[in-house]
Coordinates of C-alpha atoms and ligand atoms in Angstrom, one line a residue:
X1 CA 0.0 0.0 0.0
X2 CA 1.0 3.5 -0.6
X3 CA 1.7 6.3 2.2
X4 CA -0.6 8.9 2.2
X5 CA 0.0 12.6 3.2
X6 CA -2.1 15.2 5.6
X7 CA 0.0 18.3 5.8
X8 CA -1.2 22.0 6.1
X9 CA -1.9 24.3 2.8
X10 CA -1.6 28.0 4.7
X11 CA 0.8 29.1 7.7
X12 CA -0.1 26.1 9.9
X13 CA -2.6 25.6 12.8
X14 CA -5.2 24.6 9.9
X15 CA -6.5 21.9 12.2
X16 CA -4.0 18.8 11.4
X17 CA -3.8 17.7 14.5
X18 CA -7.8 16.9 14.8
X19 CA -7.9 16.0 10.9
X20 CA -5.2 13.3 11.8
X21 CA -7.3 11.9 14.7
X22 CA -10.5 11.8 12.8
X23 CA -8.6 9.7 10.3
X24 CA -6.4 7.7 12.4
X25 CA -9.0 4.5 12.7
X26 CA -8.7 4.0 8.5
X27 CA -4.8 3.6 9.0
X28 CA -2.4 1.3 11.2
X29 CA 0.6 3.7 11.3
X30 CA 0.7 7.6 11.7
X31 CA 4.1 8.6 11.1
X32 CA 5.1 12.8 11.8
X33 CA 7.5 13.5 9.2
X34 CA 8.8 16.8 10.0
X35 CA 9.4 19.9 12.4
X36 CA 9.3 19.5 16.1
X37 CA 8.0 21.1 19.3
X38 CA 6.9 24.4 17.4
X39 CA 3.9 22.6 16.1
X40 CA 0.8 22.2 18.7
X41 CA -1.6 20.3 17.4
X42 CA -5.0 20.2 19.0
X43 CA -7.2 17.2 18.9
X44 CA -11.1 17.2 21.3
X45 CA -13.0 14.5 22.0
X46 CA -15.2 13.6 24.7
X47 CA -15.1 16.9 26.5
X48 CA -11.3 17.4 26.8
X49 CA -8.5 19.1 24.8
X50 CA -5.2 18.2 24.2
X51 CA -1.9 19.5 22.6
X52 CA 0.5 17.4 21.1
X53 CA 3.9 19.1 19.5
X54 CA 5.8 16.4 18.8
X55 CA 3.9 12.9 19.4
X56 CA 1.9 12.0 16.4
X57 CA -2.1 12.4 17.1
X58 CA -2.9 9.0 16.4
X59 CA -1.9 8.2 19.5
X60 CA -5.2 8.4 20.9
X61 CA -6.8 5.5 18.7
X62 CA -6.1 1.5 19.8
X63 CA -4.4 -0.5 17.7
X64 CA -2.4 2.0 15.8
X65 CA 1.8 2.7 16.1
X66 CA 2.7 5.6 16.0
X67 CA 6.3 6.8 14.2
X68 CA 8.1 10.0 15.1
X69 CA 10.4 10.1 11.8
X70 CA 13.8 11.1 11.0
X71 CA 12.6 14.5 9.5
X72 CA 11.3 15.6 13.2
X73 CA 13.3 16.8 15.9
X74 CA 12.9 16.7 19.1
X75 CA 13.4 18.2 22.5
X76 CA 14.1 15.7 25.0
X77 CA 12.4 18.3 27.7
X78 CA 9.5 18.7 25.7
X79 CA 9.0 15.1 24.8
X80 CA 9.3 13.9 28.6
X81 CA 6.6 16.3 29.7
X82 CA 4.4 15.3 26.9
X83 CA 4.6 11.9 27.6
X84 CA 4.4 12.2 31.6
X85 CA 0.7 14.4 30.7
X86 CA -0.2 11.9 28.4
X87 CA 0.4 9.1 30.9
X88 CA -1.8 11.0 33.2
X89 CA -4.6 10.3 31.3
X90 CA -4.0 6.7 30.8
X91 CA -2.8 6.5 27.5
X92 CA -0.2 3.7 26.7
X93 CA 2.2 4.6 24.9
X94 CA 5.5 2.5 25.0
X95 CA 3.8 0.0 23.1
X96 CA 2.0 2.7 20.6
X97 CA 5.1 5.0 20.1
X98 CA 8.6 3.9 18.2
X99 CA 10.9 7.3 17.2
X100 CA 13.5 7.1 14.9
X101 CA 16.8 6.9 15.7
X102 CA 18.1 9.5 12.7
X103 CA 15.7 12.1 14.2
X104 CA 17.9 15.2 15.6
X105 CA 18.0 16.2 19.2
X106 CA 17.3 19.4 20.3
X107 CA 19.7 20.8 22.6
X108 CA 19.2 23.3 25.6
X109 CA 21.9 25.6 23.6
X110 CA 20.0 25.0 20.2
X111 CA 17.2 26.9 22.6
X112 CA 19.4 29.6 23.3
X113 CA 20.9 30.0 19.8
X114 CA 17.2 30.9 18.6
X115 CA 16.4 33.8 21.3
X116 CA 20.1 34.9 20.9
X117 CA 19.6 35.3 17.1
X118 CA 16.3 36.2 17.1
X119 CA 16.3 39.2 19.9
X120 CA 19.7 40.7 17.6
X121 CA 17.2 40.7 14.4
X122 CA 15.5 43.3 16.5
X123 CA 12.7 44.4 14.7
X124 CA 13.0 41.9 11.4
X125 CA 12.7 39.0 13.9
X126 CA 10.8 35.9 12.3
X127 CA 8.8 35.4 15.7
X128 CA 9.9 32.4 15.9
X129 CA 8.6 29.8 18.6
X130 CA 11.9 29.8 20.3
X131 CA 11.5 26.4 20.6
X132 CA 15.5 25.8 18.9
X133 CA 13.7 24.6 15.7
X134 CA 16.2 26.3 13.2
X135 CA 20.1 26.2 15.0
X136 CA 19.0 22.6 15.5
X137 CA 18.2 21.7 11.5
X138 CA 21.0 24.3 11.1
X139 CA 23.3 21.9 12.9
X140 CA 21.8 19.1 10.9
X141 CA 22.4 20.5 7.7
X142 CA 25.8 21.8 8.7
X143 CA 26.5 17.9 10.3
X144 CA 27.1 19.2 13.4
X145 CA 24.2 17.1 14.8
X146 CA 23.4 14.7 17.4
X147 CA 20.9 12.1 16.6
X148 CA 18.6 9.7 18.6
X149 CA 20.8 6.8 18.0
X150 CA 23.6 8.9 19.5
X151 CA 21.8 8.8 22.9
X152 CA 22.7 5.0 23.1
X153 CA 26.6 5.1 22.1
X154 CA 28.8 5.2 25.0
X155 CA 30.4 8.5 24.0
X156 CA 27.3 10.8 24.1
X157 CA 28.1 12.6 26.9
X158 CA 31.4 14.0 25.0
X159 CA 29.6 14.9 21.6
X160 CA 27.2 16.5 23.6
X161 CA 29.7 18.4 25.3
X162 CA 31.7 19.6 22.1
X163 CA 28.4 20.6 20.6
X164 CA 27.6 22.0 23.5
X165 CA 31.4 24.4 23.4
X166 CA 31.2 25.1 20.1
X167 CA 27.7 26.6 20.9
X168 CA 28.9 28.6 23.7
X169 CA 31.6 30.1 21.4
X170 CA 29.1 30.9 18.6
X171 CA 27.3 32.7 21.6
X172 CA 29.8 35.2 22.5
X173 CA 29.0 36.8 19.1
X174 CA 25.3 37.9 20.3
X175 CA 25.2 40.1 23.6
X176 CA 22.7 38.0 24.9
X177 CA 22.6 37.0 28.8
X178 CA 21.4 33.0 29.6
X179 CA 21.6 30.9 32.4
X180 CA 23.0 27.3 30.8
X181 CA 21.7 25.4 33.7
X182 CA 18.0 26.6 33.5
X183 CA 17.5 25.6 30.0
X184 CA 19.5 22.4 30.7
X185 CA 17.4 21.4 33.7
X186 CA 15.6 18.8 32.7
X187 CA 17.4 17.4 29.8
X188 CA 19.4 14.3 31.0
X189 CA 15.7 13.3 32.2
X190 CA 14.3 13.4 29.0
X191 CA 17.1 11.6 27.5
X192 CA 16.4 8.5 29.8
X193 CA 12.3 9.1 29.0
X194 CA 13.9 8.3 25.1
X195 CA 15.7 5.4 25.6
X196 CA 12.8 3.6 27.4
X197 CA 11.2 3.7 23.7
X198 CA 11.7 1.5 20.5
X199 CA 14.4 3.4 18.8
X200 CA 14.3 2.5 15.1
X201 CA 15.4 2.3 11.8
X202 CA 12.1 4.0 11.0
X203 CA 12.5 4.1 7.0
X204 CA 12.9 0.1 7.3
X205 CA 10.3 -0.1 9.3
X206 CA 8.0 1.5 7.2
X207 CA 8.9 0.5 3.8
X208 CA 8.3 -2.9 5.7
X209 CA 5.1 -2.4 6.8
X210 CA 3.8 -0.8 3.1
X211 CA 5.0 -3.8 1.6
X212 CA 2.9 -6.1 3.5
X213 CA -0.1 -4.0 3.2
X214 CA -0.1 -1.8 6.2
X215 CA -1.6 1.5 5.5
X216 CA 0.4 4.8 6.9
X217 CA -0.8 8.0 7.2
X218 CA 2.1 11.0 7.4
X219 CA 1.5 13.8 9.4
X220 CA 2.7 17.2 8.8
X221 CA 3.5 20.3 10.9
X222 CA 3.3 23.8 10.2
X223 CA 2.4 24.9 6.5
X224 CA 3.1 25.2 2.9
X225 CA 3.6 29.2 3.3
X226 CA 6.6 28.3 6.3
X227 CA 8.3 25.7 3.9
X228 CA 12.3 26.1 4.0
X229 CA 12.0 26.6 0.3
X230 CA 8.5 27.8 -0.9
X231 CA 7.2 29.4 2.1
X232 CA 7.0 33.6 2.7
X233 CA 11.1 33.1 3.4
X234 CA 12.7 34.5 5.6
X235 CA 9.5 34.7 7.6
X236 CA 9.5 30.5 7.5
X237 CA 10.2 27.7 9.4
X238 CA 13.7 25.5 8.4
X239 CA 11.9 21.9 7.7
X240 CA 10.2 21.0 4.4
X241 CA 7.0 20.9 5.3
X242 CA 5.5 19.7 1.7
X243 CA 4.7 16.8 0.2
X244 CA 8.8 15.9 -0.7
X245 CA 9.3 16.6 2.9
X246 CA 7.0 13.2 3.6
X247 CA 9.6 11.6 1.7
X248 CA 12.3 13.1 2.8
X249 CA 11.4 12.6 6.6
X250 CA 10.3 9.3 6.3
X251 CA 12.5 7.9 3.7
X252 CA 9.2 6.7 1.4
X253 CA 10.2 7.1 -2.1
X254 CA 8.0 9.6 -4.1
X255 CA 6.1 7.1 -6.3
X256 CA 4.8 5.6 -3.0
X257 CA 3.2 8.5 -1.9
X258 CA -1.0 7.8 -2.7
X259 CA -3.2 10.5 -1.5
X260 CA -2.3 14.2 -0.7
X261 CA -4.9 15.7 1.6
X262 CA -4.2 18.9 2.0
X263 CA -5.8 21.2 5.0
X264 CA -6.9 24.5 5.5
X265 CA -9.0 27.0 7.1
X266 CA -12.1 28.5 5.2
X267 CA -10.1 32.0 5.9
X268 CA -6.3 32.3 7.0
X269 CA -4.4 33.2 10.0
X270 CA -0.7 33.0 10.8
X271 CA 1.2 33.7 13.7
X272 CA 4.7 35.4 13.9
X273 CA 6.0 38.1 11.6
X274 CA 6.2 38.1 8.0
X275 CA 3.9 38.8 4.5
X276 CA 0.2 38.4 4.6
X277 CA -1.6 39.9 1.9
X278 CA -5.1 39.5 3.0
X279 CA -4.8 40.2 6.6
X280 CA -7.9 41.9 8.3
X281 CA -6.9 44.8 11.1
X282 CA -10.5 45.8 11.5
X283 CA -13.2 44.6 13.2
X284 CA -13.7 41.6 10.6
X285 CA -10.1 40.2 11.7
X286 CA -11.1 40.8 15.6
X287 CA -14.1 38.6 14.9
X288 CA -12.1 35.9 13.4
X289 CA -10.0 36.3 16.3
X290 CA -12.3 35.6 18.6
X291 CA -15.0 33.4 17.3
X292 CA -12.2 31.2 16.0
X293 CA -10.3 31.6 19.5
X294 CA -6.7 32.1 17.4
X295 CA -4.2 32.2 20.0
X296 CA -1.1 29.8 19.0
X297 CA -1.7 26.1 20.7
X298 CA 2.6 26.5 21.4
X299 CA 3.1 29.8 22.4
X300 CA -0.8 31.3 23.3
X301 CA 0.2 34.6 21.0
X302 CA -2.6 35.7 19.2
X303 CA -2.7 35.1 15.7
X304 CA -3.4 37.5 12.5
X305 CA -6.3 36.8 10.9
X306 CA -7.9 37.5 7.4
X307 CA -10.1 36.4 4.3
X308 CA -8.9 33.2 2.4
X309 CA -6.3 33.7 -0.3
X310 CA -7.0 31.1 -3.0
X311 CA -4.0 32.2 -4.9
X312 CA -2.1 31.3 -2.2
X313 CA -3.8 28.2 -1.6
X314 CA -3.6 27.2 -5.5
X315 CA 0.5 27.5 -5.2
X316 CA 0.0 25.4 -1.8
X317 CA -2.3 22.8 -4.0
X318 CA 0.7 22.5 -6.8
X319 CA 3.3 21.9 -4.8
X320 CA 2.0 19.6 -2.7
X321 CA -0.1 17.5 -5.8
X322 CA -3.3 17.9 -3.5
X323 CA -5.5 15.0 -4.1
X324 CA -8.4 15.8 -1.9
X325 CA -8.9 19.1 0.1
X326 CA -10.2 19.5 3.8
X327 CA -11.9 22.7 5.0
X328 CA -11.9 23.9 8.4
X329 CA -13.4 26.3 10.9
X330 CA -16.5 26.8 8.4
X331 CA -18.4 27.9 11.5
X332 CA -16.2 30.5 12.6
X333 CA -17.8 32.4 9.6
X334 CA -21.7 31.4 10.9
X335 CA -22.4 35.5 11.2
X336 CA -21.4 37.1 8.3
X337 CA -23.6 38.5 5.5
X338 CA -20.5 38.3 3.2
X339 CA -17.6 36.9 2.6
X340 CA -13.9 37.5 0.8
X341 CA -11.9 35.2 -1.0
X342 CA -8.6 36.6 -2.8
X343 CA -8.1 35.8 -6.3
X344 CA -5.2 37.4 -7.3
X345 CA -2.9 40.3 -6.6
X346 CA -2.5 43.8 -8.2
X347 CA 1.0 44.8 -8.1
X348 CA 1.7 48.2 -9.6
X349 CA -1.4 48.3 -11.8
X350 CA -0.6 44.7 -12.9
X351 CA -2.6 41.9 -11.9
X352 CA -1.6 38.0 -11.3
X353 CA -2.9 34.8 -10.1
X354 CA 0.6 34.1 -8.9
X355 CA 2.8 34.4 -5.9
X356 CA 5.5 37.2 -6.6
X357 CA 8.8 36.2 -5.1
X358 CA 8.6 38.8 -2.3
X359 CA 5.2 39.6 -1.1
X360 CA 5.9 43.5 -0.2
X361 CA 3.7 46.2 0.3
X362 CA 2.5 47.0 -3.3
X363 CA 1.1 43.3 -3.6
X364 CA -2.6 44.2 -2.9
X365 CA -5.3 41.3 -2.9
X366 CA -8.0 41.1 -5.6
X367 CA -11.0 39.8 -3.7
X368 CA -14.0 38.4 -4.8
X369 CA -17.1 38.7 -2.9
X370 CA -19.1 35.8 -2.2
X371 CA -22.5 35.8 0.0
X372 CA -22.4 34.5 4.1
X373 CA -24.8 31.6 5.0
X374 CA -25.3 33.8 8.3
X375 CA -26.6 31.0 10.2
X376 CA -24.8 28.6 12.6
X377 CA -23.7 25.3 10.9
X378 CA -22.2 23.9 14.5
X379 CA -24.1 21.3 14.6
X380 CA -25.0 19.6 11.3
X381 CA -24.0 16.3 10.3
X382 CA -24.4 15.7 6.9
X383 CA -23.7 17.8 3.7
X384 CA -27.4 17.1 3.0
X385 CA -28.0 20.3 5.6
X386 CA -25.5 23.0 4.3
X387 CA -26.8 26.5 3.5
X388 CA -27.2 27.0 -0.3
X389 CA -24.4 29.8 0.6
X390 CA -21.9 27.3 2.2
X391 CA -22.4 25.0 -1.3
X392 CA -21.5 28.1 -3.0
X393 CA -18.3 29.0 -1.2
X394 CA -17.6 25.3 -1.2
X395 CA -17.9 25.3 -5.2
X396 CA -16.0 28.3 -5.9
X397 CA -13.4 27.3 -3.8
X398 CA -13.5 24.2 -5.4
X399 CA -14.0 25.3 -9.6
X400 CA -10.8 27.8 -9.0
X401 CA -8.4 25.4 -7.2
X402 CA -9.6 22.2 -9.6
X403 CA -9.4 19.5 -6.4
X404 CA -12.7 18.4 -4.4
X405 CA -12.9 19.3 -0.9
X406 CA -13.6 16.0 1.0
X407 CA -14.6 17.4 4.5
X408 CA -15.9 20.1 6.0
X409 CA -15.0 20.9 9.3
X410 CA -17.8 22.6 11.7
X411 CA -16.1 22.9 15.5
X412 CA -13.2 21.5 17.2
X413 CA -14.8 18.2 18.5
X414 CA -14.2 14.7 16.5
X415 CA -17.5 14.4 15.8
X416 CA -18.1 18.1 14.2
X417 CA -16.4 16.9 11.0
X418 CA -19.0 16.2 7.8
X419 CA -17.4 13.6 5.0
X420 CA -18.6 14.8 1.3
X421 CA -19.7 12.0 -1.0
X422 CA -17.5 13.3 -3.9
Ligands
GDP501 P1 -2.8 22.3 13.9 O1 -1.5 22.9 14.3 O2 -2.9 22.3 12.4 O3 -3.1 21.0 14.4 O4 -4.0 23.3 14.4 P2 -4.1 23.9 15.9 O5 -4.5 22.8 16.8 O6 -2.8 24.7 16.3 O7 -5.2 25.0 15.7 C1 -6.5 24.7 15.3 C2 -7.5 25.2 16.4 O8 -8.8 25.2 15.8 C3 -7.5 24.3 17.6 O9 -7.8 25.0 18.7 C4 -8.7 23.3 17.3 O10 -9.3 22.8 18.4 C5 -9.6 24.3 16.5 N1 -10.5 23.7 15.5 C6 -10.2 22.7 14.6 N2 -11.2 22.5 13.7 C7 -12.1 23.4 14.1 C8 -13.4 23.7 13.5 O11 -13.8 23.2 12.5 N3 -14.1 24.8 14.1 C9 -13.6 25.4 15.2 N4 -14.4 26.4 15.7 N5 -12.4 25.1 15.7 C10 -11.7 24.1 15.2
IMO502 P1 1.6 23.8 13.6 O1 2.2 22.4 13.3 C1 1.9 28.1 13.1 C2 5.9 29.8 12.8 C3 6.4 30.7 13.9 C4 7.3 31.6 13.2 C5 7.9 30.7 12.1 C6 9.3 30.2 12.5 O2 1.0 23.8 14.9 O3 0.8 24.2 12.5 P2 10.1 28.4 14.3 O4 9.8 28.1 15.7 O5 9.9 27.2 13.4 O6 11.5 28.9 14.1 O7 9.2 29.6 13.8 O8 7.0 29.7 11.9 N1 5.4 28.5 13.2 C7 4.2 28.1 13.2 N2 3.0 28.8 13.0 N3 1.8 26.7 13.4 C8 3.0 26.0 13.6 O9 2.9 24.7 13.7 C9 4.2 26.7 13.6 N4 5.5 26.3 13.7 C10 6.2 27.4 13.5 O10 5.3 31.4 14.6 O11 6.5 32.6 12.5
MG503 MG1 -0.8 24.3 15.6

């Protein structure tokens, strides 16, 4: 069987992480295939909430491993307290969880490196999470790193330690005051939470289990628009987080990727600095705000918020070779008599469908207005009882992108998610 994808189409927080959940019980392995503790993903069922950043969120679902890939990295402090919350409420997990031993490690200097060099950006900071996410790919890329696998080898203490001292040279570049200990407190714990896992060749593993007809599902973090390559860069993240980046961090060869589902809100937020052409600073945006609670799931900042770009969202669909589309927060929009979609940009007079290589200023959106259902579709549970308005937006959305959306999303619980018969 092939692998198939779920990864977001806009600057993250589309709603992967309940997406993933809802589709966990048609697959036997959910594999996350890139990014690390930046990404929360929020998954509701049965009255609670929780936020995973780096455990995959089929881990909620029996019968069903869950793979942490060798795309991901991870924070050993991070990962201990997410599985000590987890075991809280009863869920099993060394039998449910194997991580790969090629993943990177995310070091308490990596953490440091990232507020060092984002606080001297001053005011072009990237807003990042602070989480270490890009001196720790940087260190990957630069082969620097330490890996899972290193955690077992009788010499990780003295890799750690030169990686550690080279760090704290690199530091002396930034006038930036830390405390070592306090962001290393905690660390040597989470290194012994590890190794009580199945530390794995995950790419055997996997290949394995495709070729005796498991099905996999890979899970992506943040969005298209943060990719490394094809995101608003510098304003991104440092992981591929696109189709090729399934590959890539879970070593499954291209032609055994099957579907491509690709998420996103029916309007657009983003959290952190950077380009975002149709972003609302009016009473439209505070609505958004509110009614769609946007305040990030990592770092509780409140996120911009704006109409739906579909140009954006067609370069998203491209690159990623969407196969089905999945629409979320459609009730955040239950009160509006109208509603924008972008269709293009003006740029000095000029007007395109496509991204321009730097969205500045003078890119101003082309909208298109479409008509509000203006009535709450919380609680419907079939497609059978959508608004003629929703159809509308639905088709549109649909006619300009050229991929069916599958399912509409209506609130945050499990259940609030309608399957189209397409
Ligand atoms: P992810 O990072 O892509 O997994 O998304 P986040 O979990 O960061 O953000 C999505 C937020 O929207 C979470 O708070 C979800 O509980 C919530 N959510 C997901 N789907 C819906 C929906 O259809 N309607 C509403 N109102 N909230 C939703
Ligand atoms: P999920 O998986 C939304 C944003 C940060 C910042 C930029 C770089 O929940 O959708 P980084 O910490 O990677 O150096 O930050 O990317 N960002 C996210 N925004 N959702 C995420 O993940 C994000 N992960 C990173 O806000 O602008
Ligand atoms: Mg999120």
């Amino acid at each position: 069987m092939n692998t198939d994808v779920l990864l977001g189409l806009q600057w993250g927080d589309e709603g992967k992480g309940k997406i993933v959940d809802v589709l966990t019980p048609n697959y036997q392995i959910i594999a996350r295939f890139q990014g690390g503790p930046n990404a929360g993903h929020t998954l509701e069922f049965s009255g609670k909430k929780y936020v995973l950043h780096t455990i995959p969120s089929g881990i909620f679902r029996e019968n069903v491993i869950n793979v942490i890939g060798n795309g991901v990295v991870i924070d050993p402090i991070i990962f201990k307290k997410e599985i000590d919350k987890l075991s809280e409420s009863g869920v099993e997990l060394i039998s449910k969880l194997k991580i790969s031993k090629k993943a990177h490690l995310i070091l308490p200097s990596h953490r440091i490196l990232d507020a060092a060099s984002e606080a001297a950006k001053g005011k072009s900071k990237i807003g990042s999470t602070l989480k270490g996410i890009g001196p720790t790919y940087m260190d990957k890329t630069g082969r620097n790193g330490l890996r899972v696998g290193d955690i077992l080898s009788a010499n990780f203490m003295e890799k750690y330690k030169t990686l550690v001292d080279k760090h704290k040279h690199m530091l002396k570049q930034f006038d930036f005051e830390y405390n070592f200990a306090e962001f290393e407190a905690g660390f040597f714990e989470g290194i012994e939470c590890l190794k009580k896992f199945d530390l794995i060749e995950s790419e055997y593993y996997l290949n394995h289990a495709m070729v005796n007809g498991k099905s996999i599902l890979a899970e992506g973090a943040q969005g298209t628009l943060l990719d490394i390559d094809f995101g608003s860069y510098p304003f991104v993240t440092s992981s591929n987080t696109i189709t090729a980046g399934a590959s890539t961090g879970l070593g499954i060869a291209p032609n055994r990727i099957g579907e491509v589902f690709g998420i996103f809100k029916a309007y657009c937020t983003r959290v952190g600095s950077g380009p975002f052409p149709t972003e609302l600073f009016d009473e439209t945006g505070e609505t958004l705000r509110s009614v769609g609670k946007e305040f990030g799931s990592t770092t509780g900042r409140a996120r911009r918020c704006g109409w739906l770009d579909l140009a954006a969202l067609k370069y998203s669909v491209m690159i990623n070779g969407v196969t089905k589309l999945i629409m979320m927060k459609a009730d955040v929009m239950n009160n509006f008599e109208t509603i924008k979609v972008a269709v293009g940009y003006s740029i000095n007079a000029e007007v395109t469908d496509m991204l321009p290589f730097e969205l500045t200023e003078e890119v101003v959106p082309v909208y298109k207005e479409l008509k509000g259902w203006n009535t709450d579709i919380t609680g419907l549970k079939s497609e059978t009882e959508f608004p003629v308005e929703l159809n509308e937006y639905i088709s549109y959305i649909e006619d300009y992108l050229g991929v069916p959306i599958w399912i509409v999303s209506v609130g945050p619980d499990r259940e609030a998610t309608i399957l189209r018969n397409l």
